[in-house]
PDB file of C-alpha atoms in Angstrom:
ATOM      1  CA  MET A 586     134.128  97.884 126.819  1.00  0.00           C
ATOM      2  CA  ASN A 587     134.436  95.910 124.122  1.00  0.00           C
ATOM      3  CA  LYS A 588     131.005  96.322 121.463  1.00  0.00           C
ATOM      4  CA  ILE A 589     128.922  94.176 119.587  1.00  0.00           C
ATOM      5  CA  ILE A 590     128.415  96.070 116.059  1.00  0.00           C
ATOM      6  CA  PHE A 591     125.574  95.380 113.677  1.00  0.00           C
ATOM      7  CA  ILE A 592     126.249  96.669 110.250  1.00  0.00           C
ATOM      8  CA  ASP A 593     123.289  96.940 107.765  1.00  0.00           C
ATOM      9  CA  VAL A 594     124.857  96.426 103.923  1.00  0.00           C
ATOM     10  CA  ASP A 595     122.990  98.142 101.167  1.00  0.00           C
ATOM     11  CA  GLY A 596     123.157 101.639 101.511  1.00  0.00           C
ATOM     12  CA  THR A 597     125.730 101.390 104.834  1.00  0.00           C
ATOM     13  CA  LEU A 598     128.350  99.300 104.241  1.00  0.00           C
ATOM     14  CA  VAL A 599     128.211  99.370 100.360  1.00  0.00           C
ATOM     15  CA  ASP A 600     126.405 101.806  98.096  1.00  0.00           C
ATOM     16  CA  TYR A 601     123.945 101.381  95.907  1.00  0.00           C
ATOM     17  CA  GLU A 602     126.233 100.128  92.728  1.00  0.00           C
ATOM     18  CA  GLY A 603     127.580  97.687  95.267  1.00  0.00           C
ATOM     19  CA  ARG A 604     131.109  99.625  96.046  1.00  0.00           C
ATOM     20  CA  LEU A 605     133.050  98.783  99.363  1.00  0.00           C
ATOM     21  CA  PRO A 606     135.027 101.885 100.172  1.00  0.00           C
ATOM     22  CA  GLU A 607     138.191 100.881 101.222  1.00  0.00           C
ATOM     23  CA  SER A 608     137.908 103.248 104.547  1.00  0.00           C
ATOM     24  CA  ALA A 609     134.934 100.573 105.758  1.00  0.00           C
ATOM     25  CA  VAL A 610     137.129  97.830 105.197  1.00  0.00           C
ATOM     26  CA  THR A 611     140.124  99.790 107.472  1.00  0.00           C
ATOM     27  CA  ALA A 612     137.366 100.566 110.314  1.00  0.00           C
ATOM     28  CA  ILE A 613     135.675  97.233 110.590  1.00  0.00           C
ATOM     29  CA  ARG A 614     139.068  95.575 110.744  1.00  0.00           C
ATOM     30  CA  THR A 615     140.621  98.079 113.025  1.00  0.00           C
ATOM     31  CA  ALA A 616     137.506  97.527 115.499  1.00  0.00           C
ATOM     32  CA  ARG A 617     137.708  93.764 115.168  1.00  0.00           C
ATOM     33  CA  LYS A 618     141.499  94.030 115.908  1.00  0.00           C
ATOM     34  CA  ASN A 619     140.963  96.187 119.112  1.00  0.00           C
ATOM     35  CA  GLY A 620     138.353  93.220 120.569  1.00  0.00           C
ATOM     36  CA  HIS A 621     135.153  94.483 119.374  1.00  0.00           C
ATOM     37  CA  ARG A 622     132.517  92.168 117.385  1.00  0.00           C
ATOM     38  CA  VAL A 623     131.284  93.036 113.958  1.00  0.00           C
ATOM     39  CA  TYR A 624     128.116  91.499 111.862  1.00  0.00           C
ATOM     40  CA  ILE A 625     126.585  92.697 108.973  1.00  0.00           C
ATOM     41  CA  SER A 626     122.664  92.616 109.320  1.00  0.00           C
ATOM     42  CA  THR A 627     120.982  92.600 105.806  1.00  0.00           C
ATOM     43  CA  GLY A 628     117.935  92.185 103.958  1.00  0.00           C
ATOM     44  CA  ARG A 629     120.017  89.779 101.882  1.00  0.00           C
ATOM     45  CA  SER A 630     120.417  86.122 102.072  1.00  0.00           C
ATOM     46  CA  LYS A 631     123.532  84.357 102.889  1.00  0.00           C
ATOM     47  CA  ALA A 632     123.558  83.648  98.896  1.00  0.00           C
ATOM     48  CA  GLU A 633     123.762  87.331  98.163  1.00  0.00           C
ATOM     49  CA  VAL A 634     126.733  87.924 100.600  1.00  0.00           C
ATOM     50  CA  TYR A 635     129.787  88.186  97.807  1.00  0.00           C
ATOM     51  CA  ASP A 636     133.371  87.386  98.726  1.00  0.00           C
ATOM     52  CA  PRO A 637     134.265  91.188  98.903  1.00  0.00           C
ATOM     53  CA  ILE A 638     132.202  91.555 102.273  1.00  0.00           C
ATOM     54  CA  TRP A 639     133.254  88.121 103.614  1.00  0.00           C
ATOM     55  CA  ASP A 640     137.376  88.737 103.022  1.00  0.00           C
ATOM     56  CA  ILE A 641     136.822  91.943 105.088  1.00  0.00           C
ATOM     57  CA  GLY A 642     136.944  89.634 108.080  1.00  0.00           C
ATOM     58  CA  LEU A 643     133.484  89.585 109.874  1.00  0.00           C
ATOM     59  CA  ASP A 644     132.107  87.558 112.982  1.00  0.00           C
ATOM     60  CA  GLY A 645     129.096  86.813 111.323  1.00  0.00           C
ATOM     61  CA  MET A 646     125.843  87.870 109.689  1.00  0.00           C
ATOM     62  CA  VAL A 647     122.253  88.540 110.040  1.00  0.00           C
ATOM     63  CA  GLY A 648     120.202  87.783 107.154  1.00  0.00           C
ATOM     64  CA  GLY A 649     116.909  87.649 105.414  1.00  0.00           C
ATOM     65  CA  ASN A 650     116.062  90.720 107.619  1.00  0.00           C
ATOM     66  CA  GLY A 651     116.595  88.776 110.753  1.00  0.00           C
ATOM     67  CA  ALA A 652     115.366  85.376 109.426  1.00  0.00           C
ATOM     68  CA  TYR A 653     118.948  83.962 109.969  1.00  0.00           C
ATOM     69  CA  VAL A 654     121.547  84.623 112.251  1.00  0.00           C
ATOM     70  CA  GLU A 655     125.212  83.181 111.839  1.00  0.00           C
ATOM     71  CA  ASP A 656     128.152  83.672 114.313  1.00  0.00           C
ATOM     72  CA  HIS A 657     131.564  82.280 113.421  1.00  0.00           C
ATOM     73  CA  GLY A 658     130.192  79.677 111.291  1.00  0.00           C
ATOM     74  CA  GLN A 659     127.411  78.509 113.730  1.00  0.00           C
ATOM     75  CA  VAL A 660     123.805  78.776 112.998  1.00  0.00           C
ATOM     76  CA  VAL A 661     122.014  80.653 115.726  1.00  0.00           C
ATOM     77  CA  LEU A 662     118.477  80.883 114.404  1.00  0.00           C
ATOM     78  CA  HIS A 663     116.781  80.083 111.106  1.00  0.00           C
ATOM     79  CA  ARG A 664     113.462  80.616 110.684  1.00  0.00           C
ATOM     80  CA  MET A 665     111.934  79.357 107.432  1.00  0.00           C
ATOM     81  CA  ILE A 666     108.413  80.300 105.519  1.00  0.00           C
ATOM     82  CA  PRO A 667     107.001  76.573 105.597  1.00  0.00           C
ATOM     83  CA  LEU A 668     106.292  74.648 102.465  1.00  0.00           C
ATOM     84  CA  GLU A 669     102.531  74.936 101.975  1.00  0.00           C
ATOM     85  CA  GLN A 670     102.668  78.554 102.819  1.00  0.00           C
ATOM     86  CA  ALA A 671     105.756  79.070 100.451  1.00  0.00           C
ATOM     87  CA  LYS A 672     103.062  77.714  97.951  1.00  0.00           C
ATOM     88  CA  ARG A 673     100.290  79.825  98.660  1.00  0.00           C
ATOM     89  CA  ILE A 674     102.712  82.554  98.186  1.00  0.00           C
ATOM     90  CA  VAL A 675     103.511  81.688  94.992  1.00  0.00           C
ATOM     91  CA  ASP A 676     100.034  80.834  93.609  1.00  0.00           C
ATOM     92  CA  TRP A 677      98.700  84.266  95.177  1.00  0.00           C
ATOM     93  CA  LEU A 678     101.450  86.119  93.255  1.00  0.00           C
ATOM     94  CA  HIS A 679     100.745  84.506  89.945  1.00  0.00           C
ATOM     95  CA  SER A 680      97.051  84.821  90.428  1.00  0.00           C
ATOM     96  CA  ARG A 681      97.813  88.732  90.632  1.00  0.00           C
ATOM     97  CA  ARG A 682     100.381  88.668  87.831  1.00  0.00           C
ATOM     98  CA  LEU A 683     102.725  90.137  90.475  1.00  0.00           C
ATOM     99  CA  GLU A 684     106.747  89.215  89.330  1.00  0.00           C
ATOM    100  CA  PHE A 685     108.423  88.215  92.203  1.00  0.00           C
ATOM    101  CA  TYR A 686     111.907  86.637  93.474  1.00  0.00           C
ATOM    102  CA  LEU A 687     112.490  84.115  96.330  1.00  0.00           C
ATOM    103  CA  GLU A 688     115.032  84.587  98.853  1.00  0.00           C
ATOM    104  CA  SER A 689     117.131  81.688 100.455  1.00  0.00           C
ATOM    105  CA  ASN A 690     120.758  80.727 101.609  1.00  0.00           C
ATOM    106  CA  SER A 691     120.908  78.487  98.544  1.00  0.00           C
ATOM    107  CA  GLY A 692     120.308  81.311  96.035  1.00  0.00           C
ATOM    108  CA  LEU A 693     117.535  83.557  94.474  1.00  0.00           C
ATOM    109  CA  TYR A 694     114.771  82.351  92.327  1.00  0.00           C
ATOM    110  CA  ALA A 695     113.092  84.531  89.935  1.00  0.00           C
ATOM    111  CA  SER A 696     109.705  84.210  88.542  1.00  0.00           C
ATOM    112  CA  GLU A 697     109.158  83.632  84.696  1.00  0.00           C
ATOM    113  CA  ASN A 698     108.842  87.336  83.867  1.00  0.00           C
ATOM    114  CA  PHE A 699     110.829  89.152  86.608  1.00  0.00           C
ATOM    115  CA  GLU A 700     113.873  89.973  84.541  1.00  0.00           C
ATOM    116  CA  GLN A 701     111.438  92.043  82.101  1.00  0.00           C
ATOM    117  CA  ALA A 702     109.263  93.473  84.625  1.00  0.00           C
ATOM    118  CA  GLY A 703     111.379  94.497  87.487  1.00  0.00           C
ATOM    119  CA  LEU A 704     113.917  96.765  85.165  1.00  0.00           C
ATOM    120  CA  ARG A 705     111.966  99.749  85.711  1.00  0.00           C
ATOM    121  CA  SER A 706     111.601  99.488  89.372  1.00  0.00           C
ATOM    122  CA  ILE A 707     115.056  98.209  90.068  1.00  0.00           C
ATOM    123  CA  GLN A 708     116.321 101.567  87.783  1.00  0.00           C
ATOM    124  CA  GLU A 709     114.144 103.909  89.760  1.00  0.00           C
ATOM    125  CA  TYR A 710     115.246 102.239  92.913  1.00  0.00           C
ATOM    126  CA  SER A 711     118.842 103.195  91.704  1.00  0.00           C
ATOM    127  CA  ARG A 712     117.948 106.609  90.740  1.00  0.00           C
ATOM    128  CA  ARG A 713     116.201 107.530  94.387  1.00  0.00           C
ATOM    129  CA  LYS A 714     119.691 106.058  96.245  1.00  0.00           C
ATOM    130  CA  GLY A 715     121.551 108.335  93.673  1.00  0.00           C
ATOM    131  CA  SER A 716     123.138 105.697  91.966  1.00  0.00           C
ATOM    132  CA  ASP A 717     123.652 105.598  87.977  1.00  0.00           C
ATOM    133  CA  ALA A 718     120.692 103.906  85.663  1.00  0.00           C
ATOM    134  CA  VAL A 719     120.851  99.809  85.943  1.00  0.00           C
ATOM    135  CA  THR A 720     120.882  98.333  82.596  1.00  0.00           C
ATOM    136  CA  ASN A 721     120.972  94.954  82.961  1.00  0.00           C
ATOM    137  CA  MET A 722     119.103  92.861  85.532  1.00  0.00           C
ATOM    138  CA  ARG A 723     121.947  90.174  85.619  1.00  0.00           C
ATOM    139  CA  GLU A 724     124.200  92.613  86.749  1.00  0.00           C
ATOM    140  CA  ALA A 725     121.713  94.208  89.339  1.00  0.00           C
ATOM    141  CA  PHE A 726     121.228  90.817  90.807  1.00  0.00           C
ATOM    142  CA  PRO A 727     123.952  88.306  90.125  1.00  0.00           C
ATOM    143  CA  ALA A 728     122.683  85.665  92.303  1.00  0.00           C
ATOM    144  CA  LEU A 729     119.238  85.456  91.201  1.00  0.00           C
ATOM    145  CA  ILE A 730     118.331  82.501  88.758  1.00  0.00           C
ATOM    146  CA  PHE A 731     116.015  83.968  85.944  1.00  0.00           C
ATOM    147  CA  GLY A 732     113.287  82.103  84.606  1.00  0.00           C
ATOM    148  CA  CYS A 733     112.005  79.545  87.359  1.00  0.00           C
ATOM    149  CA  LYS A 734     108.474  77.707  86.586  1.00  0.00           C
ATOM    150  CA  GLY A 735     106.210  75.679  88.356  1.00  0.00           C
ATOM    151  CA  GLU A 736     107.628  73.117  90.933  1.00  0.00           C
ATOM    152  CA  GLN A 737     110.859  75.153  90.635  1.00  0.00           C
ATOM    153  CA  LEU A 738     108.978  77.782  92.403  1.00  0.00           C
ATOM    154  CA  TYR A 739     107.739  75.268  95.310  1.00  0.00           C
ATOM    155  CA  ARG A 740     110.292  75.665  97.763  1.00  0.00           C
ATOM    156  CA  ASP A 741     110.735  74.929 101.334  1.00  0.00           C
ATOM    157  CA  ASP A 742     114.199  76.659 102.086  1.00  0.00           C
ATOM    158  CA  LEU A 743     112.805  80.430 101.843  1.00  0.00           C
ATOM    159  CA  ASN A 744     113.825  83.012 104.362  1.00  0.00           C
ATOM    160  CA  LYS A 745     111.356  85.813 102.720  1.00  0.00           C
ATOM    161  CA  VAL A 746     109.785  86.769  98.957  1.00  0.00           C
ATOM    162  CA  SER A 747     110.112  90.143  97.007  1.00  0.00           C
ATOM    163  CA  TYR A 748     107.472  91.413  94.755  1.00  0.00           C
ATOM    164  CA  LEU A 749     106.830  94.019  91.956  1.00  0.00           C
ATOM    165  CA  LEU A 750     104.120  96.279  92.958  1.00  0.00           C
ATOM    166  CA  ASN A 751     101.959  97.449  90.213  1.00  0.00           C
ATOM    167  CA  SER A 752     100.445  99.589  92.911  1.00  0.00           C
ATOM    168  CA  TYR A 753     100.289 100.375  96.434  1.00  0.00           C
ATOM    169  CA  GLN A 754      96.930  98.566  96.697  1.00  0.00           C
ATOM    170  CA  ASP A 755      98.778  95.372  95.596  1.00  0.00           C
ATOM    171  CA  PHE A 756     100.551  95.480  99.065  1.00  0.00           C
ATOM    172  CA  LEU A 757      97.779  96.359 100.945  1.00  0.00           C
ATOM    173  CA  ASP A 758      96.158  93.070  99.148  1.00  0.00           C
ATOM    174  CA  THR A 759      98.647  90.702  99.877  1.00  0.00           C
ATOM    175  CA  ARG A 760      98.993  91.895 103.458  1.00  0.00           C
ATOM    176  CA  GLU A 761      95.365  91.193 103.982  1.00  0.00           C
ATOM    177  CA  GLN A 762      95.893  87.612 102.530  1.00  0.00           C
ATOM    178  CA  PHE A 763      98.497  86.530 104.322  1.00  0.00           C
ATOM    179  CA  PRO A 764      98.161  88.392 107.881  1.00  0.00           C
ATOM    180  CA  ASP A 765      99.951  85.687 109.451  1.00  0.00           C
ATOM    181  CA  LEU A 766     103.414  86.481 107.626  1.00  0.00           C
ATOM    182  CA  GLU A 767     105.785  89.821 108.306  1.00  0.00           C
ATOM    183  CA  ASN A 768     104.520  92.288 105.467  1.00  0.00           C
ATOM    184  CA  ASN A 769     107.098  95.015 104.615  1.00  0.00           C
ATOM    185  CA  THR A 770     107.619  97.216 101.336  1.00  0.00           C
ATOM    186  CA  TRP A 771     110.839  98.598 100.135  1.00  0.00           C
ATOM    187  CA  GLY A 772     111.913 101.376  97.791  1.00  0.00           C
ATOM    188  CA  GLY A 773     109.915 103.931  98.996  1.00  0.00           C
ATOM    189  CA  ALA A 774     107.374 104.942 101.606  1.00  0.00           C
ATOM    190  CA  GLY A 775     103.661 104.351 101.259  1.00  0.00           C
ATOM    191  CA  GLU A 776     102.260 105.240  97.902  1.00  0.00           C
ATOM    192  CA  THR A 777     106.054 105.441  96.389  1.00  0.00           C
ATOM    193  CA  ALA A 778     106.957 101.878  97.453  1.00  0.00           C
ATOM    194  CA  LEU A 779     108.235  99.836  94.419  1.00  0.00           C
ATOM    195  CA  PHE A 780     108.192  96.445  95.923  1.00  0.00           C
ATOM    196  CA  GLY A 781     106.508  94.048  98.693  1.00  0.00           C
ATOM    197  CA  ASP A 782     108.102  91.487 100.861  1.00  0.00           C
ATOM    198  CA  LEU A 783     106.536  88.588 102.910  1.00  0.00           C
ATOM    199  CA  GLY A 784     108.546  86.821 105.499  1.00  0.00           C
ATOM    200  CA  VAL A 785     108.391  84.913 109.017  1.00  0.00           C
ATOM    201  CA  LYS A 786     105.753  86.592 111.418  1.00  0.00           C
ATOM    202  CA  GLY A 787     107.771  88.036 114.014  1.00  0.00           C
ATOM    203  CA  ILE A 788     111.131  88.179 112.525  1.00  0.00           C
ATOM    204  CA  THR A 789     112.881  91.421 112.364  1.00  0.00           C
ATOM    205  CA  LYS A 790     116.587  92.692 112.638  1.00  0.00           C
ATOM    206  CA  ALA A 791     115.792  93.531 116.056  1.00  0.00           C
ATOM    207  CA  SER A 792     114.663  89.684 117.149  1.00  0.00           C
ATOM    208  CA  ALA A 793     118.068  88.714 115.492  1.00  0.00           C
ATOM    209  CA  VAL A 794     120.122  91.181 117.474  1.00  0.00           C
ATOM    210  CA  GLU A 795     118.121  89.464 120.415  1.00  0.00           C
ATOM    211  CA  ALA A 796     118.636  86.069 119.783  1.00  0.00           C
ATOM    212  CA  LEU A 797     122.649  86.771 118.551  1.00  0.00           C
ATOM    213  CA  LEU A 798     122.924  88.365 122.451  1.00  0.00           C
ATOM    214  CA  ARG A 799     121.223  85.618 124.247  1.00  0.00           C
ATOM    215  CA  HIS A 800     123.945  83.117 122.233  1.00  0.00           C
ATOM    216  CA  LEU A 801     126.819  85.175 123.120  1.00  0.00           C
ATOM    217  CA  GLY A 802     125.591  86.109 126.633  1.00  0.00           C
ATOM    218  CA  ALA A 803     126.060  89.755 125.889  1.00  0.00           C
ATOM    219  CA  ASP A 804     124.738  92.772 127.244  1.00  0.00           C
ATOM    220  CA  GLN A 805     122.241  95.605 125.231  1.00  0.00           C
ATOM    221  CA  LYS A 806     124.765  97.851 126.496  1.00  0.00           C
ATOM    222  CA  ASP A 807     127.455  97.064 124.210  1.00  0.00           C
ATOM    223  CA  THR A 808     125.624  96.947 120.946  1.00  0.00           C
ATOM    224  CA  ILE A 809     125.930  99.651 118.319  1.00  0.00           C
ATOM    225  CA  ALA A 810     123.408  99.689 114.930  1.00  0.00           C
ATOM    226  CA  PHE A 811     124.442 101.220 111.848  1.00  0.00           C
ATOM    227  CA  GLY A 812     121.786 101.641 109.239  1.00  0.00           C
ATOM    228  CA  ASP A 813     120.072 104.036 106.172  1.00  0.00           C
ATOM    229  CA  ALA A 814     116.670 102.629 106.031  1.00  0.00           C
ATOM    230  CA  LYS A 815     113.112 102.178 107.628  1.00  0.00           C
ATOM    231  CA  ILE A 816     113.848  98.623 107.708  1.00  0.00           C
ATOM    232  CA  ASP A 817     116.703  99.402 110.155  1.00  0.00           C
ATOM    233  CA  ILE A 818     114.631 101.130 112.867  1.00  0.00           C
ATOM    234  CA  PRO A 819     113.832  97.854 114.737  1.00  0.00           C
ATOM    235  CA  MET A 820     117.566  97.135 114.786  1.00  0.00           C
ATOM    236  CA  PHE A 821     118.233 100.717 116.312  1.00  0.00           C
ATOM    237  CA  GLU A 822     115.772 100.437 118.787  1.00  0.00           C
ATOM    238  CA  ALA A 823     117.154  97.069 120.043  1.00  0.00           C
ATOM    239  CA  CYS A 824     120.630  98.334 120.319  1.00  0.00           C
ATOM    240  CA  ALA A 825     121.857 100.777 122.693  1.00  0.00           C
ATOM    241  CA  TYR A 826     123.298 103.186 119.807  1.00  0.00           C
ATOM    242  CA  SER A 827     122.403 103.680 116.959  1.00  0.00           C
ATOM    243  CA  VAL A 828     123.751 105.676 113.552  1.00  0.00           C
ATOM    244  CA  CYS A 829     122.185 106.285 110.446  1.00  0.00           C
ATOM    245  CA  MET A 830     124.354 107.198 107.240  1.00  0.00           C
ATOM    246  CA  GLY A 831     123.806 110.880 105.614  1.00  0.00           C
ATOM    247  CA  SER A 832     122.241 109.263 102.783  1.00  0.00           C
ATOM    248  CA  GLY A 833     119.580 107.768 104.437  1.00  0.00           C
ATOM    249  CA  GLY A 834     116.023 107.997 104.192  1.00  0.00           C
ATOM    250  CA  GLU A 835     114.411 110.681 106.839  1.00  0.00           C
ATOM    251  CA  GLU A 836     112.632 108.037 108.876  1.00  0.00           C
ATOM    252  CA  ALA A 837     115.978 106.306 109.613  1.00  0.00           C
ATOM    253  CA  LYS A 838     117.659 109.550 110.494  1.00  0.00           C
ATOM    254  CA  ALA A 839     114.992 111.059 112.953  1.00  0.00           C
ATOM    255  CA  ALA A 840     114.937 107.143 114.726  1.00  0.00           C
ATOM    256  CA  ALA A 841     119.135 107.195 115.393  1.00  0.00           C
ATOM    257  CA  ASP A 842     121.364 108.585 118.010  1.00  0.00           C
ATOM    258  CA  TYR A 843     123.774 109.799 115.256  1.00  0.00           C
ATOM    259  CA  VAL A 844     123.668 110.870 111.521  1.00  0.00           C
ATOM    260  CA  THR A 845     126.999 110.545 109.924  1.00  0.00           C
ATOM    261  CA  ASP A 846     128.405 110.905 106.674  1.00  0.00           C
ATOM    262  CA  ASP A 847     127.302 109.288 103.288  1.00  0.00           C
ATOM    263  CA  VAL A 848     128.656 105.560 102.442  1.00  0.00           C
ATOM    264  CA  GLU A 849     130.737 106.913  99.626  1.00  0.00           C
ATOM    265  CA  LYS A 850     132.218 109.892 101.753  1.00  0.00           C
ATOM    266  CA  ASP A 851     133.497 107.534 104.389  1.00  0.00           C
ATOM    267  CA  GLY A 852     130.599 107.655 106.793  1.00  0.00           C
ATOM    268  CA  LEU A 853     131.292 104.182 108.303  1.00  0.00           C
ATOM    269  CA  TYR A 854     134.812 104.876 109.350  1.00  0.00           C
ATOM    270  CA  LYS A 855     134.380 108.457 110.372  1.00  0.00           C
ATOM    271  CA  ALA A 856     131.390 107.246 112.947  1.00  0.00           C
ATOM    272  CA  PHE A 857     133.838 104.481 114.105  1.00  0.00           C
ATOM    273  CA  ASP A 858     136.365 107.050 114.827  1.00  0.00           C
ATOM    274  CA  ARG A 859     133.742 109.043 116.301  1.00  0.00           C
ATOM    275  CA  LEU A 860     132.947 106.389 119.124  1.00  0.00           C
ATOM    276  CA  GLY A 861     136.078 105.492 119.911  1.00  0.00           C
ATOM    277  CA  LEU A 862     136.115 102.161 117.952  1.00  0.00           C
ATOM    278  CA  LEU A 863     139.258 102.784 116.095  1.00  0.00           C
TER     279      LEU A 863
END
């Protein structure tokens, strides 16, 4: 039976320096040649999915942690933060002096001081993932438009918003301020989180999987999810079988049906082979 495969990007398809193992490319191309469908399922918006990933050959994508779903160029789902809500978010984060970036399919738009304020957090995030220290924010975020101001930040095309945490209390206060949005953290668990993010209420990677299956007229029993982080757990639960990378977080490993090797140790290829996709 042909499978529908969902693959997280950062830490699963590519390592945290953005390197794409040739073995992963081979695995995906072989699986598709064998009749399986392969979609990336990522927190990235479409603007952050660069040509080397598309060049693998994919059936489509889930982006913005579920806000956007595409199948062979057809938009299946796109849920965006309304303009008035986006304005409230920007004004709130400014009032708290929290630097941020806005994520849309047209690009990433950073607040006035994000380039300077975010470097330490991005360096720590990379260190925790076992990657070399980031020295330049423009290399870490090639799709980001830095130094946006005023009306530039009031946008009606946002999938989600990520913001720097000065403390975990910033996340708790933001969650209380925006109960009508999805509130998450990333870069660490609980008090160790480095970023918060805001998205459309009810949107997760799981809801995106369900939307795509309805579009395809496909059955959940034929789905496989690959991921490495807590944000991937709803996708694990929505799919019939789940695989966590060896370099993934402990919560994600505990939630998965199988733990493969690290991304840079051909973990994706090894799991595809084990599951008979090749």
